[in-house]
C-alpha cells in the first residue's frame, strides 16, 4: 500500500453506544448512555448510532432505546443520529424520536441470519423492503448493514459473489449508505481489496462504509486497504467496545481513537478532536467498569500515569 491519492476527509461513524453497549454484561443506566453520547458529540463526532430498536428480549442492554432518543432530542441538528431497526414494529418505536437515519441490517449467510434475527435471508430482504419506504416517507436516511461479508462464525469463508448479489439487492432498494460488516474480524487487506473491486461497479463508492471488528488485530490495516480502494466511511467504537452477541468470539469494533489517530497521521480530516476523544474513552471505561482494548487509549493512559508519577 502506497498511501497515495487518498481521500482528504473520512466520515467516521461512531457505533459504540449501540454495537458496544449491546454486548456489555453490565447494566448501564440511560443517564450514563446519554452522558457518553453527549461527550462523544462534543469531541466532534458528527455521525453516531445512538441505540437499537430491536427486541428487548434479544438485547436487554438496549431496552431503553426510546428513553435514550428522547433525552437526546436536543442534539445539534448537524449531528447525524441513527439506530438499528429490525422490523416494522421497531420502526414504529422510533416515531417519537428525532433520528435522522435508521439502520436496517441483515446477514450474508443463512445461519448467521437465523441466529441474529430469526429470519432467512429472503425474509430479511422482504422486511428491509418494508421498512425503507416508511423511513423515506419520514424524510429519514437509511443505512443498511450487511454482516459477515468475509467470514461467518457458523459457515466459514463467505463467497464474495453472494455478497455482491446481496449488495445489489440492497442498493436497488435505494438505501443511502451500505456498511459492509466484518462481524468476526476475520478479514485481511487482500480480501477487502477483492470485495471492494467486486462491488464498485454497483454504485458510487461514496455510498459504501466498512465496519471492522478487531478480533484478529487486522482492523486498522483493513482500513488502510479500504482507503486505498477509495472507501471514505468507516465505523468504529469508542475504546474498541463491542461485538455481536449472535456471533461467538466476535471482539469489539475498531477503536475510534485508533482510527482517528491513523487518519490524522495521513492528513485525512475527520473533524474529531483526538484529546477529547480520549476523555470519552476514559468516561466509557468508568461507565462500563472495565478496561477497554483501544491501543491509543491504553498508550495515552500509560503515558499520563508516568507523567503524574514524575511530578510526585
Ligand atoms: P422474533 O422472536 O423472531 O420476533 O425476533 P417475532 O416477530 O416473532 O416477535 C416475538 C416478540 O418480540 C413479540 O412479542 C413481538 O412483539 C416482539 P410478544 O408477543 O412475544 O410479547 N418484537 C419486538 N419488540 C420490540 N421491538 C421490536 C420487536 N420485534 C418483535 N423491534 C427480531 C425477531 C428481529 C425482533 C429479533 O431477532 C431481534 O430483535 N434481533 C436483534 C438481534 C440483534 O440486535 N443483534 C445485534 C445487532 S446486529 C450486529 O451487531 C451486526 C452489526 O454491528 C454489523 C456487523 O458487525 O456485521 C450491525
Ligand atoms: Mg458490528
Tab-separated table of C-alpha atoms and ligand atoms in Angstrom:
chain	number	residue	atom	x	y	z
A	1	UNK	CA	0.000	0.000	0.000
A	2	UNK	CA	1.406	3.331	-1.054
A	3	UNK	CA	-0.972	5.780	0.658
A	4	UNK	CA	-1.225	7.874	-2.475
A	5	UNK	CA	-4.255	9.800	-3.768
A	6	UNK	CA	-6.181	9.234	-0.561
A	7	UNK	CA	-9.437	10.970	0.255
A	8	UNK	CA	-8.991	14.262	2.165
A	9	UNK	CA	-11.899	13.604	4.523
A	10	UNK	CA	-13.283	10.474	6.167
A	11	UNK	CA	-16.728	10.103	7.670
A	12	UNK	CA	-16.322	8.300	10.992
A	13	UNK	CA	-19.499	6.592	12.196
A	14	UNK	CA	-19.410	6.063	15.962
A	15	UNK	CA	-21.244	2.834	16.807
A	16	UNK	CA	-20.093	2.373	20.417
A	17	UNK	CA	-23.377	3.341	22.089
A	18	UNK	CA	-25.071	0.586	20.044
A	19	UNK	CA	-22.567	-2.051	18.908
A	20	UNK	CA	-20.504	-1.551	22.058
A	21	UNK	CA	-23.197	-1.404	24.688
A	22	UNK	CA	-25.326	-4.192	23.163
A	23	UNK	CA	-22.560	-6.525	24.183
A	24	UNK	CA	-21.796	-5.324	27.714
A	25	UNK	CA	-22.749	-7.637	30.560
A	26	UNK	CA	-23.213	-4.737	33.000
A	27	UNK	CA	-26.481	-2.849	33.053
A	28	UNK	CA	-25.702	0.716	32.007
A	29	UNK	CA	-28.142	3.415	33.093
A	30	UNK	CA	-29.912	5.525	30.483
A	31	UNK	CA	-28.321	8.608	32.054
A	32	UNK	CA	-24.803	7.204	31.603
A	33	UNK	CA	-25.526	6.314	27.972
A	34	UNK	CA	-26.717	9.861	27.340
A	35	UNK	CA	-23.656	11.341	29.085
A	36	UNK	CA	-21.336	9.215	26.939
A	37	UNK	CA	-23.127	10.123	23.700
A	38	UNK	CA	-23.135	13.827	24.595
A	39	UNK	CA	-19.407	13.807	25.282
A	40	UNK	CA	-18.735	11.937	22.007
A	41	UNK	CA	-20.638	14.642	20.145
A	42	UNK	CA	-18.597	17.316	21.968
A	43	UNK	CA	-15.407	15.642	20.736
A	44	UNK	CA	-16.506	16.343	17.149
A	45	UNK	CA	-18.278	13.088	16.281
A	46	UNK	CA	-20.897	14.003	13.682
A	47	UNK	CA	-22.318	10.563	12.895
A	48	UNK	CA	-23.446	8.402	15.763
A	49	UNK	CA	-25.561	5.309	16.291
A	50	UNK	CA	-27.456	6.026	19.491
A	51	UNK	CA	-29.137	2.708	20.227
A	52	UNK	CA	-31.208	-0.113	18.777
A	53	UNK	CA	-34.939	-0.708	18.451
A	54	UNK	CA	-34.576	-4.474	18.422
A	55	UNK	CA	-36.470	-6.842	20.680
A	56	UNK	CA	-35.588	-6.184	24.346
A	57	UNK	CA	-35.838	-9.952	24.852
A	58	UNK	CA	-32.961	-10.428	22.430
A	59	UNK	CA	-30.888	-7.389	23.503
A	60	UNK	CA	-31.957	-6.307	27.003
A	61	UNK	CA	-28.984	-3.908	27.210
A	62	UNK	CA	-30.716	-1.530	24.780
A	63	UNK	CA	-34.290	-1.874	26.031
A	64	UNK	CA	-34.296	1.851	26.886
A	65	UNK	CA	-33.978	2.945	23.223
A	66	UNK	CA	-36.981	5.296	23.346
A	67	UNK	CA	-35.694	6.996	26.514
A	68	UNK	CA	-32.157	7.416	25.140
A	69	UNK	CA	-33.527	9.075	21.988
A	70	UNK	CA	-35.917	11.218	23.996
A	71	UNK	CA	-33.153	12.559	26.251
A	72	UNK	CA	-31.026	13.325	23.190
A	73	UNK	CA	-33.723	15.211	21.304
A	74	UNK	CA	-31.820	18.479	21.671
A	75	UNK	CA	-28.605	17.319	19.979
A	76	UNK	CA	-27.451	19.887	17.379
A	77	UNK	CA	-29.211	19.462	14.030
A	78	UNK	CA	-25.937	18.862	12.149
A	79	UNK	CA	-25.419	15.592	14.043
A	80	UNK	CA	-26.499	12.533	12.074
A	81	UNK	CA	-28.173	10.226	14.549
A	82	UNK	CA	-29.191	6.677	13.752
A	83	UNK	CA	-30.424	3.498	15.426
A	84	UNK	CA	-30.857	-0.122	14.404
A	85	UNK	CA	-34.336	-1.111	13.292
A	86	UNK	CA	-35.019	-4.829	12.654
A	87	UNK	CA	-38.652	-4.728	11.536
A	88	UNK	CA	-41.762	-2.544	11.138
A	89	UNK	CA	-42.515	-2.902	14.834
A	90	UNK	CA	-39.079	-1.447	15.602
A	91	UNK	CA	-39.732	1.375	13.138
A	92	UNK	CA	-42.970	2.332	14.910
A	93	UNK	CA	-40.947	2.603	18.130
A	94	UNK	CA	-38.710	5.284	16.521
A	95	UNK	CA	-41.646	7.532	15.641
A	96	UNK	CA	-41.270	9.940	18.568
A	97	UNK	CA	-37.504	10.204	18.151
A	98	UNK	CA	-35.622	12.800	16.140
A	99	UNK	CA	-33.380	10.221	14.464
A	100	UNK	CA	-32.157	11.489	11.102
A	101	UNK	CA	-31.328	7.991	9.896
A	102	UNK	CA	-32.355	4.439	10.583
A	103	UNK	CA	-30.095	1.444	10.157
A	104	UNK	CA	-31.519	-1.778	8.768
A	105	UNK	CA	-29.419	-4.915	8.968
A	106	UNK	CA	-29.102	-8.405	7.562
A	107	UNK	CA	-26.510	-11.130	7.127
A	108	UNK	CA	-24.713	-12.596	4.151
A	109	UNK	CA	-25.192	-16.176	5.406
A	110	UNK	CA	-28.348	-18.090	6.240
A	111	UNK	CA	-27.083	-19.412	9.579
A	112	UNK	CA	-25.989	-16.026	10.925
A	113	UNK	CA	-29.253	-14.538	9.695
A	114	UNK	CA	-31.301	-17.121	11.593
A	115	UNK	CA	-29.226	-16.745	14.757
A	116	UNK	CA	-29.233	-12.937	14.684
A	117	UNK	CA	-32.753	-12.060	13.585
A	118	UNK	CA	-34.583	-15.377	13.348
A	119	UNK	CA	-35.165	-14.839	9.639
A	120	UNK	CA	-33.907	-16.328	6.403
A	121	UNK	CA	-32.040	-14.019	4.027
A	122	UNK	CA	-35.144	-13.786	1.801
A	123	UNK	CA	-37.295	-12.843	4.808
A	124	UNK	CA	-34.729	-10.266	5.922
A	125	UNK	CA	-34.706	-8.653	2.461
A	126	UNK	CA	-38.516	-8.542	2.465
A	127	UNK	CA	-38.519	-6.912	5.909
A	128	UNK	CA	-35.998	-4.280	4.805
A	129	UNK	CA	-38.098	-3.601	1.705
A	130	UNK	CA	-40.984	-2.911	4.060
A	131	UNK	CA	-39.034	-0.523	6.330
A	132	UNK	CA	-37.189	1.602	3.726
A	133	UNK	CA	-40.328	3.338	2.337
A	134	UNK	CA	-41.511	4.095	5.891
A	135	UNK	CA	-38.257	5.890	6.632
A	136	UNK	CA	-38.205	7.688	3.266
A	137	UNK	CA	-41.738	8.922	3.883
A	138	UNK	CA	-40.493	10.451	7.153
A	139	UNK	CA	-37.544	12.078	5.330
A	140	UNK	CA	-35.038	9.880	7.042
A	141	UNK	CA	-31.887	8.434	5.559
A	142	UNK	CA	-31.443	4.680	5.514
A	143	UNK	CA	-28.162	2.962	6.259
A	144	UNK	CA	-28.026	-0.778	5.639
A	145	UNK	CA	-25.618	-3.212	7.230
A	146	UNK	CA	-24.637	-6.426	5.582
A	147	UNK	CA	-22.963	-8.603	8.220
A	148	UNK	CA	-20.453	-11.449	7.929
A	149	UNK	CA	-19.351	-10.350	4.459
A	150	UNK	CA	-15.930	-12.013	4.743
A	151	UNK	CA	-16.442	-14.883	7.155
A	152	UNK	CA	-19.267	-16.304	9.212
A	153	UNK	CA	-18.815	-17.905	12.649
A	154	UNK	CA	-21.119	-20.761	11.566
A	155	UNK	CA	-20.450	-21.203	7.833
A	156	UNK	CA	-16.790	-20.120	7.496
A	157	UNK	CA	-15.473	-18.236	4.456
A	158	UNK	CA	-18.186	-16.330	2.583
A	159	UNK	CA	-18.315	-16.292	-1.212
A	160	UNK	CA	-17.766	-12.648	-2.318
A	161	UNK	CA	-20.106	-13.167	-5.279
A	162	UNK	CA	-23.056	-13.898	-2.982
A	163	UNK	CA	-22.134	-10.745	-1.035
A	164	UNK	CA	-22.134	-8.720	-4.273
A	165	UNK	CA	-25.580	-10.072	-5.123
A	166	UNK	CA	-26.994	-9.049	-1.724
A	167	UNK	CA	-25.369	-5.603	-2.027
A	168	UNK	CA	-27.084	-5.235	-5.393
A	169	UNK	CA	-30.470	-6.079	-3.876
A	170	UNK	CA	-29.979	-3.582	-1.034
A	171	UNK	CA	-28.858	-0.830	-3.405
A	172	UNK	CA	-31.910	-1.460	-5.580
A	173	UNK	CA	-33.997	-0.566	-2.522
A	174	UNK	CA	-32.478	2.938	-2.669
A	175	UNK	CA	-30.743	2.873	0.658
A	176	UNK	CA	-28.401	5.822	1.254
A	177	UNK	CA	-25.402	4.007	2.692
A	178	UNK	CA	-24.257	0.394	2.828
A	179	UNK	CA	-21.927	-0.723	5.594
A	180	UNK	CA	-20.069	-3.974	4.989
A	181	UNK	CA	-19.560	-5.799	8.262
A	182	UNK	CA	-16.547	-7.894	9.160
A	183	UNK	CA	-18.562	-9.097	12.125
A	184	UNK	CA	-15.999	-11.563	13.476
A	185	UNK	CA	-12.892	-9.612	12.463
A	186	UNK	CA	-11.577	-12.222	10.045
A	187	UNK	CA	-10.842	-10.062	7.001
A	188	UNK	CA	-7.397	-9.360	5.603
A	189	UNK	CA	-6.381	-6.461	3.317
A	190	UNK	CA	-6.413	-8.648	0.218
A	191	UNK	CA	-9.975	-9.793	1.000
A	192	UNK	CA	-11.006	-6.154	1.465
A	193	UNK	CA	-9.423	-5.072	-1.829
A	194	UNK	CA	-11.018	-8.005	-3.630
A	195	UNK	CA	-14.519	-7.296	-2.276
A	196	UNK	CA	-14.348	-3.558	-2.995
A	197	UNK	CA	-13.174	-4.345	-6.511
A	198	UNK	CA	-16.213	-6.598	-6.988
A	199	UNK	CA	-18.804	-4.168	-5.598
A	200	UNK	CA	-17.525	-0.895	-7.031
A	201	UNK	CA	-19.487	-1.241	-10.268
A	202	UNK	CA	-22.766	-1.489	-8.293
A	203	UNK	CA	-22.868	2.147	-7.221
A	204	UNK	CA	-20.798	5.172	-6.315
A	205	UNK	CA	-18.140	4.034	-3.810
A	206	UNK	CA	-19.010	7.046	-1.636
A	207	UNK	CA	-22.088	5.057	-0.574
A	208	UNK	CA	-20.086	2.214	0.979
A	209	UNK	CA	-18.802	2.023	4.535
A	210	UNK	CA	-16.533	-0.550	6.132
A	211	UNK	CA	-17.281	-1.910	9.605
A	212	UNK	CA	-14.386	-3.821	11.125
A	213	UNK	CA	-14.276	-5.738	14.361
A	214	UNK	CA	-10.736	-6.133	15.650
A	215	UNK	CA	-10.768	-9.793	16.709
A	216	UNK	CA	-7.502	-10.642	14.993
A	217	UNK	CA	-5.875	-7.198	15.218
A	218	UNK	CA	-6.409	-6.582	11.495
A	219	UNK	CA	-8.955	-3.767	11.635
A	220	UNK	CA	-6.616	-0.835	11.043
A	221	UNK	CA	-4.672	-2.463	8.233
A	222	UNK	CA	-8.030	-3.305	6.673
A	223	UNK	CA	-8.988	0.385	6.950
A	224	UNK	CA	-5.760	1.163	5.088
A	225	UNK	CA	-6.823	-1.248	2.340
A	226	UNK	CA	-10.295	0.307	2.248
A	227	UNK	CA	-8.811	3.815	1.951
A	228	UNK	CA	-6.513	2.678	-0.807
A	229	UNK	CA	-9.536	1.255	-2.645
A	230	UNK	CA	-11.377	4.585	-2.302
A	231	UNK	CA	-13.740	3.978	0.635
A	232	UNK	CA	-14.254	7.091	2.792
A	233	UNK	CA	-16.670	5.931	5.526
A	234	UNK	CA	-15.524	3.794	8.453
A	235	UNK	CA	-17.407	2.594	11.522
A	236	UNK	CA	-15.719	2.408	14.904
A	237	UNK	CA	-16.487	2.281	18.575
A	238	UNK	CA	-15.068	4.333	21.417
A	239	UNK	CA	-12.319	2.400	23.235
A	240	UNK	CA	-12.991	-0.619	20.997
A	241	UNK	CA	-16.150	-1.635	22.862
A	242	UNK	CA	-18.424	-4.100	21.184
A	243	UNK	CA	-19.068	-7.383	19.477
A	244	UNK	CA	-22.077	-9.234	18.174
A	245	UNK	CA	-23.980	-11.272	20.750
A	246	UNK	CA	-25.038	-13.686	17.996
A	247	UNK	CA	-21.513	-14.147	16.593
A	248	UNK	CA	-19.485	-16.106	19.159
A	249	UNK	CA	-15.904	-14.915	19.519
A	250	UNK	CA	-16.513	-11.552	17.827
A	251	UNK	CA	-14.436	-8.917	19.609
A	252	UNK	CA	-15.083	-5.208	19.813
A	253	UNK	CA	-15.105	-2.829	16.886
A	254	UNK	CA	-12.030	-0.993	15.745
A	255	UNK	CA	-11.449	1.683	18.420
A	256	UNK	CA	-12.442	5.181	17.291
A	257	UNK	CA	-9.287	6.739	18.788
A	258	UNK	CA	-7.059	4.294	16.873
A	259	UNK	CA	-8.913	5.067	13.651
A	260	UNK	CA	-8.744	8.841	14.166
A	261	UNK	CA	-5.048	8.753	15.153
A	262	UNK	CA	-4.272	6.782	11.990
A	263	UNK	CA	-6.365	9.019	9.712
A	264	UNK	CA	-4.860	12.222	11.124
A	265	UNK	CA	-1.368	10.785	10.607
A	266	UNK	CA	-2.259	10.588	6.908
A	267	UNK	CA	-3.509	14.194	6.948
A	268	UNK	CA	-7.062	12.988	6.459
A	269	UNK	CA	-9.580	15.219	8.221
A	270	UNK	CA	-12.246	13.772	10.482
A	271	UNK	CA	-13.426	16.880	12.359
A	272	UNK	CA	-12.744	14.986	15.604
A	273	UNK	CA	-10.585	16.248	18.478
A	274	UNK	CA	-8.404	13.299	19.492
A	275	UNK	CA	-7.676	14.629	23.002
A	276	UNK	CA	-11.401	14.999	23.690
A	277	UNK	CA	-11.969	11.529	22.296
A	278	UNK	CA	-9.541	10.141	24.858
A	279	UNK	CA	-11.656	11.742	27.589
A	280	UNK	CA	-14.636	9.892	26.082
A	281	UNK	CA	-12.662	6.644	26.217
A	282	UNK	CA	-11.928	7.206	29.918
A	283	UNK	CA	-15.585	8.005	30.503
A	284	UNK	CA	-16.654	4.816	28.683
A	285	UNK	CA	-14.323	2.793	30.922
A	286	UNK	CA	-15.811	4.368	34.046
A	287	UNK	CA	-19.342	3.744	32.841
A	288	UNK	CA	-18.915	0.100	31.890
A	289	UNK	CA	-16.493	-0.603	34.727
A	290	UNK	CA	-13.760	-2.298	32.770
A	291	UNK	CA	-10.591	-1.552	30.841
A	292	UNK	CA	-11.171	-1.114	27.121
A	293	UNK	CA	-8.839	-2.560	24.480
A	294	UNK	CA	-8.271	0.591	22.343
A	295	UNK	CA	-4.491	0.756	21.831
A	296	UNK	CA	-4.170	4.546	21.577
A	297	UNK	CA	-6.312	4.964	24.702
A	298	UNK	CA	-4.124	2.460	26.596
A	299	UNK	CA	-0.947	4.242	25.464
A	300	UNK	CA	-2.172	7.714	26.492
A	301	UNK	CA	-3.364	6.469	29.880
A	302	UNK	CA	0.025	4.801	30.496
A	303	UNK	CA	1.895	7.978	29.471
A	304	UNK	CA	-0.242	10.127	31.723
A	305	UNK	CA	0.351	7.786	34.666
A	306	UNK	CA	4.100	8.061	34.076
A	307	UNK	CA	3.948	11.863	33.905
A	308	UNK	CA	1.919	12.033	37.121
A	309	UNK	CA	4.470	9.791	38.872
A	310	UNK	CA	7.314	12.025	37.670
A	311	UNK	CA	5.538	15.065	39.146
A	312	UNK	CA	5.316	13.445	42.616
B	1	LIG	P1	-38.570	-12.938	16.915
B	1	LIG	O1	-38.539	-13.504	18.298
B	1	LIG	O2	-38.491	-13.865	15.752
B	1	LIG	O3	-39.749	-11.890	16.731
B	1	LIG	O4	-37.373	-11.910	16.836
B	1	LIG	P2	-41.262	-12.008	16.484
B	1	LIG	O5	-41.566	-11.093	15.360
B	1	LIG	O6	-41.684	-13.455	16.406
B	1	LIG	O7	-41.841	-11.389	17.837
B	1	LIG	C1	-41.611	-12.012	19.105
B	1	LIG	C2	-41.889	-10.988	20.200
B	1	LIG	O8	-40.961	-9.904	20.102
B	1	LIG	C3	-43.265	-10.360	20.113
B	1	LIG	O9	-43.639	-10.016	21.439
B	1	LIG	C4	-43.019	-9.092	19.354
B	1	LIG	O10	-43.983	-8.107	19.590
B	1	LIG	C5	-41.677	-8.661	19.912
B	1	LIG	P3	-44.543	-10.996	22.343
B	1	LIG	O11	-45.801	-11.164	21.546
B	1	LIG	O12	-43.767	-12.280	22.495
B	1	LIG	O13	-44.694	-10.234	23.625
B	1	LIG	N1	-40.906	-7.827	18.986
B	1	LIG	C6	-40.375	-6.624	19.315
B	1	LIG	N2	-40.372	-5.939	20.472
B	1	LIG	C7	-39.740	-4.739	20.448
B	1	LIG	N3	-39.110	-4.232	19.374
B	1	LIG	C8	-39.096	-4.907	18.209
B	1	LIG	C9	-39.745	-6.164	18.160
B	1	LIG	N4	-39.917	-7.077	17.182
B	1	LIG	C10	-40.625	-8.084	17.697
B	1	LIG	N5	-38.460	-4.394	17.163
B	1	LIG	C11	-36.271	-9.938	15.990
B	1	LIG	C12	-37.090	-11.194	15.638
B	1	LIG	C13	-35.713	-9.400	14.689
B	1	LIG	C14	-37.167	-8.937	16.652
B	1	LIG	C15	-35.141	-10.367	16.956
B	1	LIG	O14	-34.462	-11.442	16.408
B	1	LIG	C16	-34.179	-9.274	17.243
B	1	LIG	O15	-34.520	-8.264	17.839
B	1	LIG	N6	-32.877	-9.465	16.850
B	1	LIG	C17	-31.871	-8.454	17.005
B	1	LIG	C18	-30.559	-9.082	17.343
B	1	LIG	C19	-29.510	-8.012	17.414
B	1	LIG	O16	-29.766	-6.874	17.780
B	1	LIG	N7	-28.256	-8.389	17.067
B	1	LIG	C20	-27.171	-7.490	17.111
B	1	LIG	C21	-27.235	-6.401	16.080
B	1	LIG	S1	-26.575	-6.868	14.503
B	1	LIG	C22	-24.900	-6.583	14.665
B	1	LIG	O17	-24.417	-6.337	15.736
B	1	LIG	C23	-24.054	-6.553	13.428
B	1	LIG	C24	-23.638	-5.136	13.019
B	1	LIG	O18	-22.920	-4.484	14.057
B	1	LIG	C25	-22.749	-5.179	11.762
B	1	LIG	C26	-21.613	-6.195	11.852
B	1	LIG	O19	-20.824	-6.158	12.802
B	1	LIG	O20	-21.546	-7.012	10.941
B	1	LIG	C27	-24.852	-4.271	12.678
B	2	LIG	MG1	-20.761	-4.786	14.468
